[in-house]
Short mmCIF file of C-alpha atoms in Angstrom, two decimals:
data_model
loop_
_atom_site.label_atom_id
_atom_site.label_comp_id
_atom_site.label_asym_id
_atom_site.label_seq_id
_atom_site.Cartn_x
_atom_site.Cartn_y
_atom_site.Cartn_z
CA ASN A 1 10.38 -3.26 17.95
CA ALA A 2 9.49 -5.65 15.20
CA GLY A 3 7.54 -4.31 12.29
CA VAL A 4 4.57 -5.91 10.61
CA MET A 5 5.39 -9.55 10.00
CA GLN A 6 3.85 -11.52 7.19
CA ASN A 7 4.36 -15.16 6.44
CA PRO A 8 5.03 -16.94 4.34
CA ARG A 9 6.90 -14.58 2.02
CA HIS A 10 6.23 -16.85 -0.93
CA LEU A 11 3.42 -19.35 -1.29
CA VAL A 12 2.77 -21.70 -4.17
CA ARG A 13 -0.55 -23.45 -4.42
CA ARG A 14 -2.17 -25.66 -7.03
CA ARG A 15 -5.56 -24.68 -8.36
CA GLY A 16 -8.28 -25.76 -5.97
CA GLN A 17 -6.10 -25.70 -2.84
CA GLU A 18 -6.45 -23.32 0.07
CA ALA A 19 -4.05 -20.46 0.80
CA ARG A 20 -3.62 -19.06 4.30
CA LEU A 21 -1.73 -15.82 4.67
CA ARG A 22 -0.70 -14.58 8.10
CA CYS A 23 -0.07 -11.10 9.39
CA SER A 24 1.20 -10.11 12.81
CA PRO A 25 0.72 -6.37 13.33
CA MET A 26 3.18 -4.13 15.06
CA LYS A 27 3.10 -4.27 18.83
CA GLY A 28 0.32 -2.11 20.15
CA HIS A 29 -1.53 -1.91 16.85
CA SER A 30 -5.11 -3.12 16.81
CA HIS A 31 -6.04 -2.08 13.26
CA VAL A 32 -5.15 -4.35 10.36
CA TYR A 33 -5.66 -3.86 6.64
CA TRP A 34 -5.15 -6.26 3.77
CA TYR A 35 -4.29 -5.09 0.26
CA ARG A 36 -3.74 -6.99 -2.97
CA GLN A 37 -1.19 -5.83 -5.51
CA LEU A 38 -1.56 -6.89 -9.10
CA PRO A 39 0.97 -5.88 -11.76
CA GLU A 40 0.39 -2.36 -13.04
CA GLU A 41 -2.64 -1.94 -10.78
CA GLY A 42 -1.21 -0.67 -7.52
CA LEU A 43 -2.62 -1.66 -4.18
CA LYS A 44 -6.27 -2.56 -3.93
CA PHE A 45 -7.93 -2.43 -0.54
CA MET A 46 -9.49 -5.70 0.52
CA VAL A 47 -10.50 -5.61 4.16
CA TYR A 48 -10.08 -3.65 7.37
CA LEU A 49 -10.23 -5.43 10.70
CA GLN A 50 -9.94 -4.62 14.34
CA LYS A 51 -9.55 -7.27 17.00
CA GLU A 52 -12.35 -9.81 16.51
CA ASN A 53 -14.25 -7.52 14.17
CA ILE A 54 -14.44 -6.96 10.43
CA ILE A 55 -14.98 -3.24 9.98
CA ASP A 56 -14.97 -2.91 6.20
CA GLU A 57 -14.73 -5.77 3.73
CA SER A 58 -15.93 -3.88 0.70
CA GLY A 59 -12.83 -4.86 -1.29
CA MET A 60 -13.08 -8.58 -0.65
CA PRO A 61 -14.38 -10.85 -3.39
CA LYS A 62 -17.72 -12.24 -2.34
CA GLU A 63 -16.69 -15.87 -2.64
CA ARG A 64 -13.70 -17.91 -1.52
CA PHE A 65 -12.04 -15.06 0.41
CA SER A 66 -12.31 -14.53 4.14
CA ALA A 67 -10.34 -12.72 6.82
CA GLU A 68 -10.15 -12.79 10.56
CA PHE A 69 -8.25 -11.06 13.33
CA PRO A 70 -8.75 -13.06 16.51
CA LYS A 71 -8.26 -11.80 20.01
CA GLU A 72 -5.00 -13.74 20.20
CA GLY A 73 -2.70 -14.44 17.31
CA PRO A 74 -2.17 -13.05 13.83
CA SER A 75 -4.67 -11.88 11.29
CA ILE A 76 -5.40 -14.52 8.66
CA LEU A 77 -6.43 -14.00 5.06
CA ARG A 78 -7.85 -17.24 3.70
CA ILE A 79 -8.44 -18.01 0.06
CA GLN A 80 -10.29 -21.22 -0.65
CA GLN A 81 -10.14 -23.13 -3.93
CA VAL A 82 -7.53 -20.82 -5.39
CA VAL A 83 -7.52 -20.00 -9.10
CA ARG A 84 -4.76 -18.61 -11.31
CA GLY A 85 -6.25 -15.13 -11.06
CA ASP A 86 -5.55 -15.11 -7.32
CA SER A 87 -1.82 -14.94 -8.04
CA ALA A 88 -0.67 -11.61 -6.63
CA ALA A 89 1.22 -9.99 -3.80
CA TYR A 90 -0.86 -9.60 -0.66
CA PHE A 91 0.18 -6.90 1.77
CA CYS A 92 -0.88 -6.39 5.32
CA ALA A 93 -0.65 -3.07 7.12
CA SER A 94 -1.31 -2.11 10.70
CA SER A 95 -1.87 1.12 12.54
CA SER A 96 -2.67 2.31 16.02
CA GLY A 97 -5.79 4.04 14.80
CA GLY A 98 -7.96 4.39 11.74
CA THR A 99 -6.14 4.69 8.45
CA GLY A 100 -5.68 8.15 7.05
CA GLU A 101 -5.24 9.64 10.46
CA TYR A 102 -2.53 7.34 11.73
CA GLU A 103 0.44 6.09 9.74
CA ALA A 104 -0.01 2.61 8.38
CA PHE A 105 3.02 0.34 8.54
CA PHE A 106 3.27 -2.35 5.90
CA GLY A 107 4.62 -5.86 5.98
CA GLN A 108 6.85 -7.28 3.25
CA GLY A 109 3.97 -9.06 1.63
CA THR A 110 3.17 -12.60 0.65
CA ARG A 111 3.59 -13.49 -2.99
CA LEU A 112 1.01 -16.10 -3.92
CA THR A 113 1.52 -18.10 -7.06
CA VAL A 114 -1.20 -20.43 -8.22
CA VAL A 115 -0.04 -23.12 -10.61
CA ALA B 1 -15.91 6.93 -7.57
CA GLN B 2 -12.85 8.17 -5.76
CA SER B 3 -9.63 7.42 -7.58
CA VAL B 4 -5.93 8.21 -7.61
CA SER B 5 -4.03 8.62 -10.87
CA GLN B 6 -0.30 8.40 -11.25
CA HIS B 7 0.63 9.63 -14.66
CA ASN B 8 3.76 7.64 -15.35
CA HIS B 9 4.07 3.92 -14.77
CA HIS B 10 7.79 3.87 -15.54
CA VAL B 11 10.39 6.62 -15.24
CA ILE B 12 14.07 6.28 -16.11
CA LEU B 13 16.52 8.98 -14.98
CA SER B 14 20.24 9.43 -14.72
CA GLU B 15 21.79 10.16 -11.36
CA ALA B 16 21.62 13.85 -10.37
CA ALA B 17 18.60 14.45 -12.57
CA SER B 18 15.57 16.10 -11.01
CA LEU B 19 12.46 14.06 -10.34
CA GLU B 20 8.80 14.91 -10.40
CA LEU B 21 6.14 12.21 -10.15
CA GLY B 22 2.58 13.25 -10.77
CA CYS B 23 -0.40 12.32 -8.64
CA ASN B 24 -3.98 13.46 -9.09
CA TYR B 25 -7.04 12.39 -7.16
CA SER B 26 -10.73 12.72 -7.69
CA TYR B 27 -12.52 13.89 -4.58
CA GLY B 28 -13.85 17.31 -3.73
CA GLY B 29 -13.71 17.17 0.05
CA THR B 30 -10.99 17.18 2.67
CA VAL B 31 -8.21 14.70 2.03
CA ASN B 32 -5.12 13.34 3.70
CA LEU B 33 -2.36 12.59 1.21
CA PHE B 34 0.57 10.22 1.30
CA TRP B 35 3.52 9.06 -0.73
CA TYR B 36 4.91 5.61 -0.05
CA VAL B 37 8.03 4.01 -1.47
CA GLN B 38 8.72 0.33 -2.02
CA TYR B 39 12.37 -0.58 -2.56
CA PRO B 40 13.04 -3.86 -4.38
CA GLY B 41 12.17 -6.79 -2.16
CA GLN B 42 11.07 -4.61 0.72
CA HIS B 43 7.84 -3.42 2.25
CA LEU B 44 6.15 -0.08 1.65
CA GLN B 45 7.52 2.78 3.68
CA LEU B 46 5.99 6.19 4.25
CA LEU B 47 7.93 8.96 2.49
CA LEU B 48 5.78 11.88 3.52
CA LYS B 49 2.24 12.89 4.30
CA TYR B 50 0.01 15.92 4.18
CA PHE B 51 -2.88 16.46 6.57
CA SER B 52 -3.16 20.25 6.76
CA GLY B 53 -1.09 23.41 6.98
CA ASP B 54 1.81 24.23 4.68
CA PRO B 55 1.03 22.60 1.32
CA LEU B 56 4.74 22.01 0.69
CA VAL B 57 5.66 18.93 2.65
CA LYS B 58 9.19 17.73 3.35
CA GLY B 59 9.77 14.02 3.68
CA ILE B 60 12.64 11.66 4.26
CA LYS B 61 15.64 11.23 1.95
CA GLY B 62 15.29 14.67 0.39
CA PHE B 63 11.83 14.15 -1.05
CA GLU B 64 9.12 16.78 -0.96
CA ALA B 65 5.58 17.07 -2.28
CA GLU B 66 3.28 19.96 -2.97
CA PHE B 67 -0.45 19.85 -2.43
CA ILE B 68 -2.29 22.02 -4.94
CA LYS B 69 -5.93 21.92 -3.95
CA SER B 70 -7.22 23.64 -7.08
CA LYS B 71 -5.55 21.01 -9.25
CA PHE B 72 -6.34 18.03 -7.00
CA SER B 73 -2.67 17.20 -7.20
CA PHE B 74 0.07 16.04 -4.86
CA ASN B 75 3.22 15.72 -6.94
CA LEU B 76 6.40 14.24 -5.52
CA ARG B 77 9.73 15.93 -6.21
CA LYS B 78 13.42 15.49 -5.56
CA PRO B 79 16.04 17.91 -6.91
CA SER B 80 18.74 15.31 -7.52
CA VAL B 81 18.08 11.58 -7.59
CA GLN B 82 20.53 8.86 -6.62
CA TRP B 83 20.85 5.28 -7.79
CA SER B 84 19.49 4.21 -4.40
CA ASP B 85 16.18 5.94 -5.20
CA THR B 86 15.37 3.15 -7.63
CA ALA B 87 12.04 1.91 -6.31
CA GLU B 88 8.31 1.98 -6.86
CA TYR B 89 6.45 5.02 -5.58
CA PHE B 90 2.80 5.04 -4.58
CA CYS B 91 0.56 8.02 -4.05
CA ALA B 92 -2.32 7.44 -1.64
CA VAL B 93 -5.37 9.42 -0.62
CA TYR B 94 -7.58 9.14 2.43
CA THR B 95 -11.00 10.69 1.99
CA GLY B 96 -12.67 9.44 5.13
CA GLY B 97 -14.21 6.15 6.01
CA PHE B 98 -11.94 3.23 6.57
CA LYS B 99 -9.69 2.82 3.60
CA THR B 100 -6.89 4.66 1.90
CA ILE B 101 -6.92 4.55 -1.90
CA PHE B 102 -3.62 3.91 -3.65
CA GLY B 103 -2.50 4.83 -7.12
CA ALA B 104 -1.13 2.23 -9.51
CA GLY B 105 2.45 3.15 -8.68
CA THR B 106 5.38 4.58 -10.64
CA ARG B 107 8.51 2.51 -11.09
CA LEU B 108 11.58 4.70 -11.01
CA PHE B 109 14.87 3.41 -12.34
CA VAL B 110 17.93 5.58 -11.77
CA LYS B 111 20.94 4.87 -13.96
CA ALA B 112 24.29 5.12 -12.23
#
């Protein structure tokens, strides 16, 4: 039973390019969460999605960031026109129900470096 | 605003020393509490969780945590640490709604 799979593990982008981060939840999980980890700041919630729906995107920057979780395929976090400040580790988690009531399983993260 | 505070960002211990990592949260209602661990190069794993019942919670690998409601605290403890416990530890709080709030993390380094 594969865990939460994120790819790529490491991503380097030049300023102004687009970054696409993928997350395949655990089998049977329909709830996906994206978190950003900055040094010394812990994990910051970005967005919570269920299949084909964005439930809570209160942690997403208003511009350049978007997320989707289509009916088929992985969840995608897209960052357009990346800037140096976007450099961080991005973690995806999935659960079988809403967070806080069901254990969330995390992927290994994608480390984005903007040069 | 709801928040989670972890008092120490970095902790260095020798093997066999006792460990206590502090975690306080700001929320007056019912909470679910978690401790996660992230070993170097790996993903976050759940160590233990508290939803209700006995406030002393036993987790994996000899870890335990005590929920003290009056102090809004959920400190993590281990009587005797090992070199393999070197990792980053995150306290997390669920207060309802859709998201769990994480603390900034504590990096533990255990000297062999």
